[in-house]
Coordinates of C-alpha atoms in Angstrom, one line a residue:
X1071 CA 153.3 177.6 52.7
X1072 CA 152.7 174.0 51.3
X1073 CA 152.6 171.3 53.2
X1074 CA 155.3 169.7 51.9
X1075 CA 157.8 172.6 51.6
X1076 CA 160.7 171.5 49.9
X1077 CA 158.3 169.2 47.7
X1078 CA 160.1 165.4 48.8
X1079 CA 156.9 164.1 48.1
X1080 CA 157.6 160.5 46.4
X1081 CA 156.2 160.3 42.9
X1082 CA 153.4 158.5 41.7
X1083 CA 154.4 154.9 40.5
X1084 CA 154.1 154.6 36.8
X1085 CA 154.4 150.9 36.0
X1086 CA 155.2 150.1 32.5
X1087 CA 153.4 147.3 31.7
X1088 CA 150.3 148.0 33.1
X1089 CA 147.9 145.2 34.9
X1090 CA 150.3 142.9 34.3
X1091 CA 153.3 144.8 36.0
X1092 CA 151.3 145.2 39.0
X1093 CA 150.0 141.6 39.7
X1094 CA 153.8 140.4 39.3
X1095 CA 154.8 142.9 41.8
X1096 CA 152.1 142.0 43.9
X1097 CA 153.2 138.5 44.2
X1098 CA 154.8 136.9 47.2
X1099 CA 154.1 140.1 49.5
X1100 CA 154.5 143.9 49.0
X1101 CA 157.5 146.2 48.7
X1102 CA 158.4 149.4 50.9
X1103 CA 157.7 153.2 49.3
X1104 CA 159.8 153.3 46.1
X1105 CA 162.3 156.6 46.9
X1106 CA 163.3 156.6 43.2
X1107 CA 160.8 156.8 41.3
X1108 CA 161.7 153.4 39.0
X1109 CA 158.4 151.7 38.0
X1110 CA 157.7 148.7 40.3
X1111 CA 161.4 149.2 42.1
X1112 CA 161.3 147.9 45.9
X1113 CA 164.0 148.0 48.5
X1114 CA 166.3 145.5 49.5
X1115 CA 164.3 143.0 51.6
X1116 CA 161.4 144.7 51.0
X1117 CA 158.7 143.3 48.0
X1118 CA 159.2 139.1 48.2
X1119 CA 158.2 138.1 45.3
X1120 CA 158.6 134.8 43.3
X1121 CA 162.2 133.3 44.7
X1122 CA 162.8 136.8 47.1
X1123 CA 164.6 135.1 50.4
X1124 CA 167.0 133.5 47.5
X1125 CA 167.7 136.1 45.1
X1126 CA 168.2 139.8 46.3
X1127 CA 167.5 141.0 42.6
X1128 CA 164.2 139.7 42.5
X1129 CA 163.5 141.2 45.5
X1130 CA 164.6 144.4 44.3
X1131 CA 163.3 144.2 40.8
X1132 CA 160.1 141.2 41.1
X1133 CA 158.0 143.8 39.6
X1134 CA 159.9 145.3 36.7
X1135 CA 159.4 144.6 33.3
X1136 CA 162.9 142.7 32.3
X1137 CA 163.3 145.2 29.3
X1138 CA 163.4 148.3 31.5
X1139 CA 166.1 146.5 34.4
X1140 CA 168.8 148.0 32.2
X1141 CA 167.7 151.1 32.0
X1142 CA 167.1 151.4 35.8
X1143 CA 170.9 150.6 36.8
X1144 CA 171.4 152.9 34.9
X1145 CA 169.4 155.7 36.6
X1146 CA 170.7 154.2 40.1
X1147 CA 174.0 154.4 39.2
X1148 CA 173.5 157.8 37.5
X1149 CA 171.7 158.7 41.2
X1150 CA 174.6 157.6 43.3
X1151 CA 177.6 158.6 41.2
X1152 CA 176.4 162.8 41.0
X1153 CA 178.8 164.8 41.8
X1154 CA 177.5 168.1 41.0
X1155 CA 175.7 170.4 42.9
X1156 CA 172.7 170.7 45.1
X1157 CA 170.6 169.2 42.4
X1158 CA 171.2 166.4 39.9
X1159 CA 169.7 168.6 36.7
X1160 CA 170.1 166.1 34.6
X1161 CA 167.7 163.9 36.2
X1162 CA 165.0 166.7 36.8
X1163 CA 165.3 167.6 32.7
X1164 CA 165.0 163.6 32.2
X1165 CA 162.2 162.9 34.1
X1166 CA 160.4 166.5 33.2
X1167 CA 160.5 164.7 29.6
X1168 CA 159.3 162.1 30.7
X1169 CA 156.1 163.4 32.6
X1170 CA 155.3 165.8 29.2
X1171 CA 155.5 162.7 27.1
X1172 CA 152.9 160.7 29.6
X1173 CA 150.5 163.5 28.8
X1174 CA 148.4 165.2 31.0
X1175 CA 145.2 163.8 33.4
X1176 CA 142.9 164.7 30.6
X1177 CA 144.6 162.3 28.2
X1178 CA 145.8 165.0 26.4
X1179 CA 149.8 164.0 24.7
X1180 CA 152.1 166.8 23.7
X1181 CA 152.8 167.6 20.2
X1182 CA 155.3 169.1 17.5
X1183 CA 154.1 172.5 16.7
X1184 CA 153.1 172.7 13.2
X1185 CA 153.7 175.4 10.1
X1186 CA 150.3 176.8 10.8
X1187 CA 150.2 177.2 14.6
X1188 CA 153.9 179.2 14.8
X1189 CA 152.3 181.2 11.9
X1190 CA 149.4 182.0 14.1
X1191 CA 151.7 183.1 16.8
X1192 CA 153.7 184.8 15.2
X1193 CA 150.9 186.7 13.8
X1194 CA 149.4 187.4 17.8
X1195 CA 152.4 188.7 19.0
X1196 CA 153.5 191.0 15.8
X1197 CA 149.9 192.6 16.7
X1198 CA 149.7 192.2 20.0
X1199 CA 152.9 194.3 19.9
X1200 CA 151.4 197.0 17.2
X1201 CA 148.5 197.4 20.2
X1202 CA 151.2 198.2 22.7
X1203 CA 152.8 200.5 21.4
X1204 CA 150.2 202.9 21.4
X1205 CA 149.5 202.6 25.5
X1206 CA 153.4 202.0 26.5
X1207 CA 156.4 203.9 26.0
X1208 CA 158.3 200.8 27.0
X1209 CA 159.3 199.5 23.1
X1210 CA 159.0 196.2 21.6
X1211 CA 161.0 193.6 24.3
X1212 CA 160.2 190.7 21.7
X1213 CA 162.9 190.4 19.0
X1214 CA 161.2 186.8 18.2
X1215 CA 157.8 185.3 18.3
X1216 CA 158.3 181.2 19.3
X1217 CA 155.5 178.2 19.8
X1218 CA 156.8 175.6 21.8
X1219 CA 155.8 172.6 22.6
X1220 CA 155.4 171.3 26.3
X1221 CA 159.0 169.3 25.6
X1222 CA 160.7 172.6 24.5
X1223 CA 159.1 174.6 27.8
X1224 CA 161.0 172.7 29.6
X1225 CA 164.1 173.1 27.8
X1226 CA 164.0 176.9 27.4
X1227 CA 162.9 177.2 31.1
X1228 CA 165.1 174.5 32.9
X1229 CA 168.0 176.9 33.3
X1230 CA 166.1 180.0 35.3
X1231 CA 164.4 177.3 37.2
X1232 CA 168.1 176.6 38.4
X1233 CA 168.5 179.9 39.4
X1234 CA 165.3 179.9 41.3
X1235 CA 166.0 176.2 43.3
X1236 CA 169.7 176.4 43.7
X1237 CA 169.5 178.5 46.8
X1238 CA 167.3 176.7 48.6
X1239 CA 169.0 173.2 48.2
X1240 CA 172.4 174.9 48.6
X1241 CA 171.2 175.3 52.2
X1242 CA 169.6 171.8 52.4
X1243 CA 172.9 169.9 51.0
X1244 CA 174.7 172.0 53.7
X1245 CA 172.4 171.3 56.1
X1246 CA 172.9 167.5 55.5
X1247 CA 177.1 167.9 55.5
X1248 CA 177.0 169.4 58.8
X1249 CA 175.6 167.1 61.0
X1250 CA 177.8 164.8 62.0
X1251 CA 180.6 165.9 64.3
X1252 CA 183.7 167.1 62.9
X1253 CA 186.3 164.1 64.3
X1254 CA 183.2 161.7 62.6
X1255 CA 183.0 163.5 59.2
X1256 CA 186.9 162.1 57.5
X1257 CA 185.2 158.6 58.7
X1258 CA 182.4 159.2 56.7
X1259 CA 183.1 160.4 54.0
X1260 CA 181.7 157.7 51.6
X1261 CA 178.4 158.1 53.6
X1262 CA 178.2 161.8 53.3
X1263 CA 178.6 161.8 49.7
X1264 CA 176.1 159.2 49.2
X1265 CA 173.9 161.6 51.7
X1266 CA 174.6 164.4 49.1
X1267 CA 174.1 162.0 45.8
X1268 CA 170.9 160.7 47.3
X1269 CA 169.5 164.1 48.2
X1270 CA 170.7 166.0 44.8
X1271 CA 168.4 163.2 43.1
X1272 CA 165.8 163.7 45.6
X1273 CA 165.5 167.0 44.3
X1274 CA 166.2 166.2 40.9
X1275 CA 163.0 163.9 41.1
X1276 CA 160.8 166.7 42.5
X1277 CA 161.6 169.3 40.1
X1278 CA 161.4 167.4 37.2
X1279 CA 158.1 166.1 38.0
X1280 CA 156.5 169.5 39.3
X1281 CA 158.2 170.7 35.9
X1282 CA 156.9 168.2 33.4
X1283 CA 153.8 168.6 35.2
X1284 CA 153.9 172.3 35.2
X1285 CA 154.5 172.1 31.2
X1286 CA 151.3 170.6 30.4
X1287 CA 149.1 173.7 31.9
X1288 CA 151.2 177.3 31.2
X1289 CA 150.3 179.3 28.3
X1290 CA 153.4 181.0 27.4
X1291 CA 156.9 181.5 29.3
X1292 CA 155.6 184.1 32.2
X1293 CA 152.9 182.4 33.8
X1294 CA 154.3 183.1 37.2
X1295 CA 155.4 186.8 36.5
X1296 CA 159.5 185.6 36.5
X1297 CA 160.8 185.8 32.9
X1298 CA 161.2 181.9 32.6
X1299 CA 162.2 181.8 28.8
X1300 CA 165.2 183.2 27.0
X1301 CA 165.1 187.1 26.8
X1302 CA 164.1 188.7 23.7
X1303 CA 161.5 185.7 23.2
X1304 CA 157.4 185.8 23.2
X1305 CA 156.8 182.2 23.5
X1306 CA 153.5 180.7 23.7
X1307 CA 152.6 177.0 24.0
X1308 CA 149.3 176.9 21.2
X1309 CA 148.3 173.3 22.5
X1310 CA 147.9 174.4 26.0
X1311 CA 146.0 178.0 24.5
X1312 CA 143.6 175.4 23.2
X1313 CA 143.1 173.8 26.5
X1314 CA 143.1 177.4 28.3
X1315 CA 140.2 178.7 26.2
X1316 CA 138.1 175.3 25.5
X1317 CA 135.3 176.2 28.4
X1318 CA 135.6 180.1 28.1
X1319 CA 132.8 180.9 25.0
X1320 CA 135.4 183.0 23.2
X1321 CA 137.1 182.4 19.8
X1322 CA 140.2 181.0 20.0
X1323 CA 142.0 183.8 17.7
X1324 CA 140.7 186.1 20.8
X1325 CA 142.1 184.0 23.9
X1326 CA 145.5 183.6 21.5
X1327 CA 145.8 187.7 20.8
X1328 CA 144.7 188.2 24.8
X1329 CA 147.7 185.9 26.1
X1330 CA 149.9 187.1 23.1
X1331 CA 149.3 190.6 24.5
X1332 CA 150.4 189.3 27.9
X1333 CA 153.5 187.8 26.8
X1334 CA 154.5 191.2 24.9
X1335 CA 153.5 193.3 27.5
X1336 CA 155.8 190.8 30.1
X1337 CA 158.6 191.3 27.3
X1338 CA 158.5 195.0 27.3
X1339 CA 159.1 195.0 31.1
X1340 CA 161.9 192.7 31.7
X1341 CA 163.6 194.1 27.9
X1342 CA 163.8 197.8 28.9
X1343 CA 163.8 197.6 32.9
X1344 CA 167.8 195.8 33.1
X1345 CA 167.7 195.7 36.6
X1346 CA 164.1 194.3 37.6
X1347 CA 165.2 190.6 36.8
X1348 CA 167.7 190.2 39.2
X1349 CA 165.5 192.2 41.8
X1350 CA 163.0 189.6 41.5
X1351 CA 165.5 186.5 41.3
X1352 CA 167.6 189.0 44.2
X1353 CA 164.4 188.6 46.6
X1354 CA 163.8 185.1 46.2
X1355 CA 167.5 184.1 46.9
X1356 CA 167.0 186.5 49.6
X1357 CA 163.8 185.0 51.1
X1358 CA 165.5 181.3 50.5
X1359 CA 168.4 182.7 52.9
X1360 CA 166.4 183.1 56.0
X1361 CA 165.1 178.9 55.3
X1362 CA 165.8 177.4 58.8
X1363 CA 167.3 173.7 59.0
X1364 CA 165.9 171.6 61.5
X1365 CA 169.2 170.0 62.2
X1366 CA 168.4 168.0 65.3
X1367 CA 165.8 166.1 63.0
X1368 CA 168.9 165.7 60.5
X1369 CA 171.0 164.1 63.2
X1370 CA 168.6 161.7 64.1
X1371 CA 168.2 160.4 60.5
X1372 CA 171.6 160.4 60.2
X1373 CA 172.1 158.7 63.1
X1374 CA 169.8 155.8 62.3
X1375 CA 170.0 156.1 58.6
X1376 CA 170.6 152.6 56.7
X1377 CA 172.3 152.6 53.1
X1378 CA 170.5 149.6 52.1
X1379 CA 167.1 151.6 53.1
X1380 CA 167.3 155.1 51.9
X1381 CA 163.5 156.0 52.1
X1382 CA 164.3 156.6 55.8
X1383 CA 166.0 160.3 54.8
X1384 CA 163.3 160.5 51.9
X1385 CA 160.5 160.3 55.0
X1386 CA 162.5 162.5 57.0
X1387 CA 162.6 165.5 54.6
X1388 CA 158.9 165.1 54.4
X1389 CA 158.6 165.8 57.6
X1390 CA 158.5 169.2 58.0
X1391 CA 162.2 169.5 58.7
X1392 CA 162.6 173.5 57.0
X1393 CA 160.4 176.0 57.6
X1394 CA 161.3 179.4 57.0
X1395 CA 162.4 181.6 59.9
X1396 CA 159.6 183.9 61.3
X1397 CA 162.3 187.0 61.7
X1398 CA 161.9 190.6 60.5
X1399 CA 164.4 189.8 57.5
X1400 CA 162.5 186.8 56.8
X1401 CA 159.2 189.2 56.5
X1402 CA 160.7 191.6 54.5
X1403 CA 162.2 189.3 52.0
X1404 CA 158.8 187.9 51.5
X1405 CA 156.9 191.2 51.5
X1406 CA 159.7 192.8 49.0
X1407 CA 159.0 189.6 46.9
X1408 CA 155.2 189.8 47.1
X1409 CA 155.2 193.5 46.2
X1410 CA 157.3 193.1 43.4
X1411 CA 155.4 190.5 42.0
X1412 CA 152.3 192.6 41.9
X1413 CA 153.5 195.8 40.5
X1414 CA 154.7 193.9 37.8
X1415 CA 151.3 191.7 37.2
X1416 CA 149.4 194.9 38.1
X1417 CA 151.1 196.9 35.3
X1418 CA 150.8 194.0 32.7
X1419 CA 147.2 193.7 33.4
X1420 CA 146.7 197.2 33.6
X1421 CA 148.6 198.3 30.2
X1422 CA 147.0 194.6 28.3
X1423 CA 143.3 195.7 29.3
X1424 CA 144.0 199.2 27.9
X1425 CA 144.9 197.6 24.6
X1426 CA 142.3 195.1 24.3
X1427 CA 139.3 196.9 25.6
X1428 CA 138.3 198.5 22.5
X1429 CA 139.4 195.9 20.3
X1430 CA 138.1 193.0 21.7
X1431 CA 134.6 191.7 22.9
X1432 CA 136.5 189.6 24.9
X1433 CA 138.2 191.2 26.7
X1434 CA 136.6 191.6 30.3
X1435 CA 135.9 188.3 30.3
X1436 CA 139.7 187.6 29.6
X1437 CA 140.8 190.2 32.2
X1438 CA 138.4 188.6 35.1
X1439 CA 139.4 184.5 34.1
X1440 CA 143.2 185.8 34.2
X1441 CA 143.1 187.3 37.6
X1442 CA 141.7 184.6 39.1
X1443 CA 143.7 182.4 37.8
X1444 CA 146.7 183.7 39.3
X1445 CA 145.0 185.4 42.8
X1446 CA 143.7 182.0 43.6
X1447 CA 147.1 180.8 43.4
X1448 CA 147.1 178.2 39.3
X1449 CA 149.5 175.8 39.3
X1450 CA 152.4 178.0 38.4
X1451 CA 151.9 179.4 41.9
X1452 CA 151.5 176.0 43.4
X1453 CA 154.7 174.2 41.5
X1454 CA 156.8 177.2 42.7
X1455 CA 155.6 176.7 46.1
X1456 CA 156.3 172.6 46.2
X1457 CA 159.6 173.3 45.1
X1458 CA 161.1 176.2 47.4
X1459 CA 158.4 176.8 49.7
X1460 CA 157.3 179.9 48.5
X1461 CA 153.9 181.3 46.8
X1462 CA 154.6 183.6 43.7
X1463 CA 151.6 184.7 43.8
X1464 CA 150.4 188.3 43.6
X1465 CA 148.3 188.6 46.1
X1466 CA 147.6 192.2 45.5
X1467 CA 147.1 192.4 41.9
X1468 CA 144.4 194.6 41.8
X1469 CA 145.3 196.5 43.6
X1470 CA 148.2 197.3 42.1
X1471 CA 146.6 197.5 38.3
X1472 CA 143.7 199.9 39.8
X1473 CA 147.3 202.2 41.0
X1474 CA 148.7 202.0 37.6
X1475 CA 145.4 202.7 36.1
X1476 CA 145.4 205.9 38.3
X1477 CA 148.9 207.1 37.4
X1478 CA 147.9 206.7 34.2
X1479 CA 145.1 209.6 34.2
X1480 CA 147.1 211.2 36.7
X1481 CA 150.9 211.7 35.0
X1482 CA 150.1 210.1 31.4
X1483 CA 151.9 207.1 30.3
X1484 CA 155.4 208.4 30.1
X1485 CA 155.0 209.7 33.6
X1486 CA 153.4 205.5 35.2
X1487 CA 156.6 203.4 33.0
X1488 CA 159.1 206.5 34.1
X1489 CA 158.6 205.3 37.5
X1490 CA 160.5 201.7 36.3
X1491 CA 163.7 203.5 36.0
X1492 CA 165.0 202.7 39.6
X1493 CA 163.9 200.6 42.1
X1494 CA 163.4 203.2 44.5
X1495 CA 160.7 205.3 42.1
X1496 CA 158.4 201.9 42.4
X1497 CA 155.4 202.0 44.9
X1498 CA 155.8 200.0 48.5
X1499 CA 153.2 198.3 50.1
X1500 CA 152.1 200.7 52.2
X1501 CA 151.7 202.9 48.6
X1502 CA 149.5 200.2 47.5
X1503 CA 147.4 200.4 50.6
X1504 CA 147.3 204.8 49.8
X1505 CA 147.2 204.6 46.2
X1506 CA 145.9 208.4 45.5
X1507 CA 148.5 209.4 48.1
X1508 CA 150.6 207.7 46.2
X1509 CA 149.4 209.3 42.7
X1510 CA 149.5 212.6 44.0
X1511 CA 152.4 212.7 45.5
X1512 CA 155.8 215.4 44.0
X1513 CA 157.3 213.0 41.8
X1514 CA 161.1 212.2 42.4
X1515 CA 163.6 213.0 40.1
X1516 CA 166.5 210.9 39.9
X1517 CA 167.7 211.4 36.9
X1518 CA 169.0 214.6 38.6
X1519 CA 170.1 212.8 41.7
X1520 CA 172.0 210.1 39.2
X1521 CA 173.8 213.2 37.6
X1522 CA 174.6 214.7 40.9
X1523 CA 176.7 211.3 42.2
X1524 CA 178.1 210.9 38.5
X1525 CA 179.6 213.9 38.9
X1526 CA 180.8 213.6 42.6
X1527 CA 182.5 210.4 41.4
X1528 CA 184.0 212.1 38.4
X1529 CA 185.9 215.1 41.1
X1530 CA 186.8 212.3 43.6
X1531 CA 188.3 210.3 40.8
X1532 CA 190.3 213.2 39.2
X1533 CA 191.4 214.1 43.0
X1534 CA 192.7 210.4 43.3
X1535 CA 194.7 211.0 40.2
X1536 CA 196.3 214.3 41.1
X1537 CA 197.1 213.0 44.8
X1538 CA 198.7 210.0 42.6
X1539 CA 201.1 213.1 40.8
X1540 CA 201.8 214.9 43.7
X1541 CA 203.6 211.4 45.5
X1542 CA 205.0 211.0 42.5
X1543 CA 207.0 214.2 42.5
X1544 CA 207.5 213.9 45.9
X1545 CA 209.5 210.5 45.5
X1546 CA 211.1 211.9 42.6
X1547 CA 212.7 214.9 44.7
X1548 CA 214.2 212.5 47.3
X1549 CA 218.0 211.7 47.6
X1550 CA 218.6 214.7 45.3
X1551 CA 221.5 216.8 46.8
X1552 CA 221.2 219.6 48.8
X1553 CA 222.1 222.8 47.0

């Protein structure tokens, strides 16, 4: 788990006019921890500044560049007046922009994707795909072939980010609601929805940072084994490729066919297996379920909390108020997840090495800087686990690619991807820890078993129906004279 679970780490500051910014906000004293996120914004009798005990807004503002002080009501208002759900999304997709367009540490600024590089892309996946075809009997998953920038990563993948958080805050923001007593809570209303506001930005802030951040270092849209982009679409991010493959020793058409091949492969799977998306998604709503509240902390905060000095609740939710229950559900959510995660990496590293190995030089070399990159937990892992609390990562990945290498030999390649066609076909755990038990074990059929309840459900239907008739006659025949 991370340190800071639910990620309410304050943001770095990011004044806008440089030296100069910070020697007029260092002037006259020093503000409190800026909960917002607006460059150079202090607290209300906080950061002194020139003329501070006289004027409240140059307190507030000493430090901020007069051409941005419109743009930061703005946000505070746009803070304080949400009224949506358990995260202000518009704020995480505004300041996810506005990390990508800051660049990343190595000075490196995102970019419009030109003619050239989508033609390059769309050449890696149309081949990547004619290379899988001949070691899966999954078919083609990508209808389109897209190169995104950093900017349009986090557009595509804003919405099944959603899907991921939601649960998690759901339980925060109720959390927060539920604190005061009920005879207190028509009193305070005005304060409980400013709670809410405040703590929908809070999260808002997070994401968007550990998003924009996140942008500048995938390679394509299934870095962390979820589908993340739109479905039908092999997306891959050249400018990051570039970055990926700079210290490696291999071409860069190699590293861009290797990753193409992953980002197929991942397409295939999610395509042509209908239900494994939501039994992914299913398993971390599941695991974000079992998240236990701290509410006595919450009370406290509550209890003390000042309007005019909101970094109070911002410390609080640092402070390791949720932590995730340590109960048997709780353990198999995470376990399900974990396994999941793995079969599916294992069987896209398993099927991609197949395809590449005799094609190109590169490919070991690909296979071993890949695994590591997601077994020693990359920074898809680690944003995931800022945000919700929760490592994606696989931690048994090999040993899940060496099973699917084995059914492979053992039942050919229709017999390894027949096992995706219900949940219950897929390897456990334990399977993973006996994988030639596993391999050699009588195969289940159930298509058979499908057929077998179809059926059942068809006679049990038809019975409804004819029981339906039979009343029907019966109320018919009554109040009819006696003859």
């Amino acid at each position: 788990m991370s340190d800071t679970p639910f990620g309410f780490g304050l943001p770095p500051e990011e004044p806008e006019n440089g030296d100069e910014g910070k020697k007029k906000g260092n002037q006259g004293g020093q503000g409190g921890p800026n909960p917002f996120g607006f460059p150079g914004m202090g607290l209300p009798g906080g950061a002194g500044g020139p003329g501070g005990a006289d004027n409240p807004f140059a307190a507030m503002f000493g430090a901020m560049n007069p051409n941005d002080l419109g743009a930061a009501f703005q946000q505070l208002g746009q803070m304080l007046s949400y009224e949506g759900g358990p995260v202000n999304w518009d704020m995480a997709k505004d300041i996810a922009r506005q990390t990508v367009a800051q660049g990343t540490a190595d000075g490196v600024k995102d970019s419009s994707v030109g003619i050239a590089e989508k033609s390059a892309v769309e050449e890696a996946v149309r081949l990547a795909d004619h290379w899988l075809d001949g070691v899966t009997s999954l078919p083609s998953g990508a209808t389109t072939a897209v190169a995104w920038s950093r900017a349009e990563w986090v557009e595509a993948t804003l919405p099944v980010w959603k899907e991921l958080v939601d649960p998690v805050a759901e339980r925060v923001g109720a959390a927060m609601g539920s604190v005061l007593p009920e005879e207190m809570q028509a009193m305070a209303g005005p304060l409980l929805g400013m709670m809410r506001s405040m703590g929908g930005a809070m999260f808002g802030q997070q994401i968007g940072q550990a998003v924009g951040t996140l942008a500048g270092e995938v390679v394509g849209s299934t870095d962390i084994g979820l589908p993340l982009g739109p479905a039908g679409k092999a997306a891959l991010l050249p400018l990051n490729i570039e970055g990926f493959g700079k210290d490696l020793s291999v071409p860069a058409d190699e590293v861009r066919l290797y990753l193409a091949l992953r980002e197929a492969a991942h397409a295939r799977l999610f395509a042509h297996v209908p239900w494994l998306r939501s039994h992914l998604l299913g398993a971390v709503e599941g695991y974000a379920r079992g998240i236990k509240v701290d509410t006595s902390k919450l009370e406290d905060v509550v209890g003390r909390l000042d309007p005019t000095n909101p970094e109070q609740l911002q410390e609080a939710l640092q402070g390791g108020m949720f932590q995730p229950q340590d109960t048997p559900e709780q353990k198999a959510a995470l376990a399900r997840l974990e396994t999941a995660l793995a079969l599916v990496e294992g069987w896209v590293d398993a099927v991609v090495h197949e395809a590449a190995k005799p094609r190109l030089t590169s490919a070991d070399a690909m296979r071993e800087t890949m695994r590591r990159r997601r077994a020693s937990g990359g920074p898809a892992e680690q944003t995931f686990a800022t945000l919700v609390g929760l490592e994606l990562r696989p931690r048994r990945l090999r040993d899940a690619s060496r099973l699917w290498a084995s059914l492979t030999d053992a039942r050919g390649v229709d017999g390894r991807d027949g096992l995706w066609e219900h949940p219950d076909m897929l390897p456990t755990a334990s399977d993973l820890d006996d994988p030639d038990g596993f391999v050699h074990r009588e195969q289940l059929d159930f298509s058979e078993i499908d057929k077998m309840l179809g059926e059942a459900a068809q006679r049990r239907e038809q019975g409804n129906q004819g029981n339906q008739g039979n009343q029907g006659d019966a109320a018919d025949g009554e109040g009819e004279p006696e003859k």
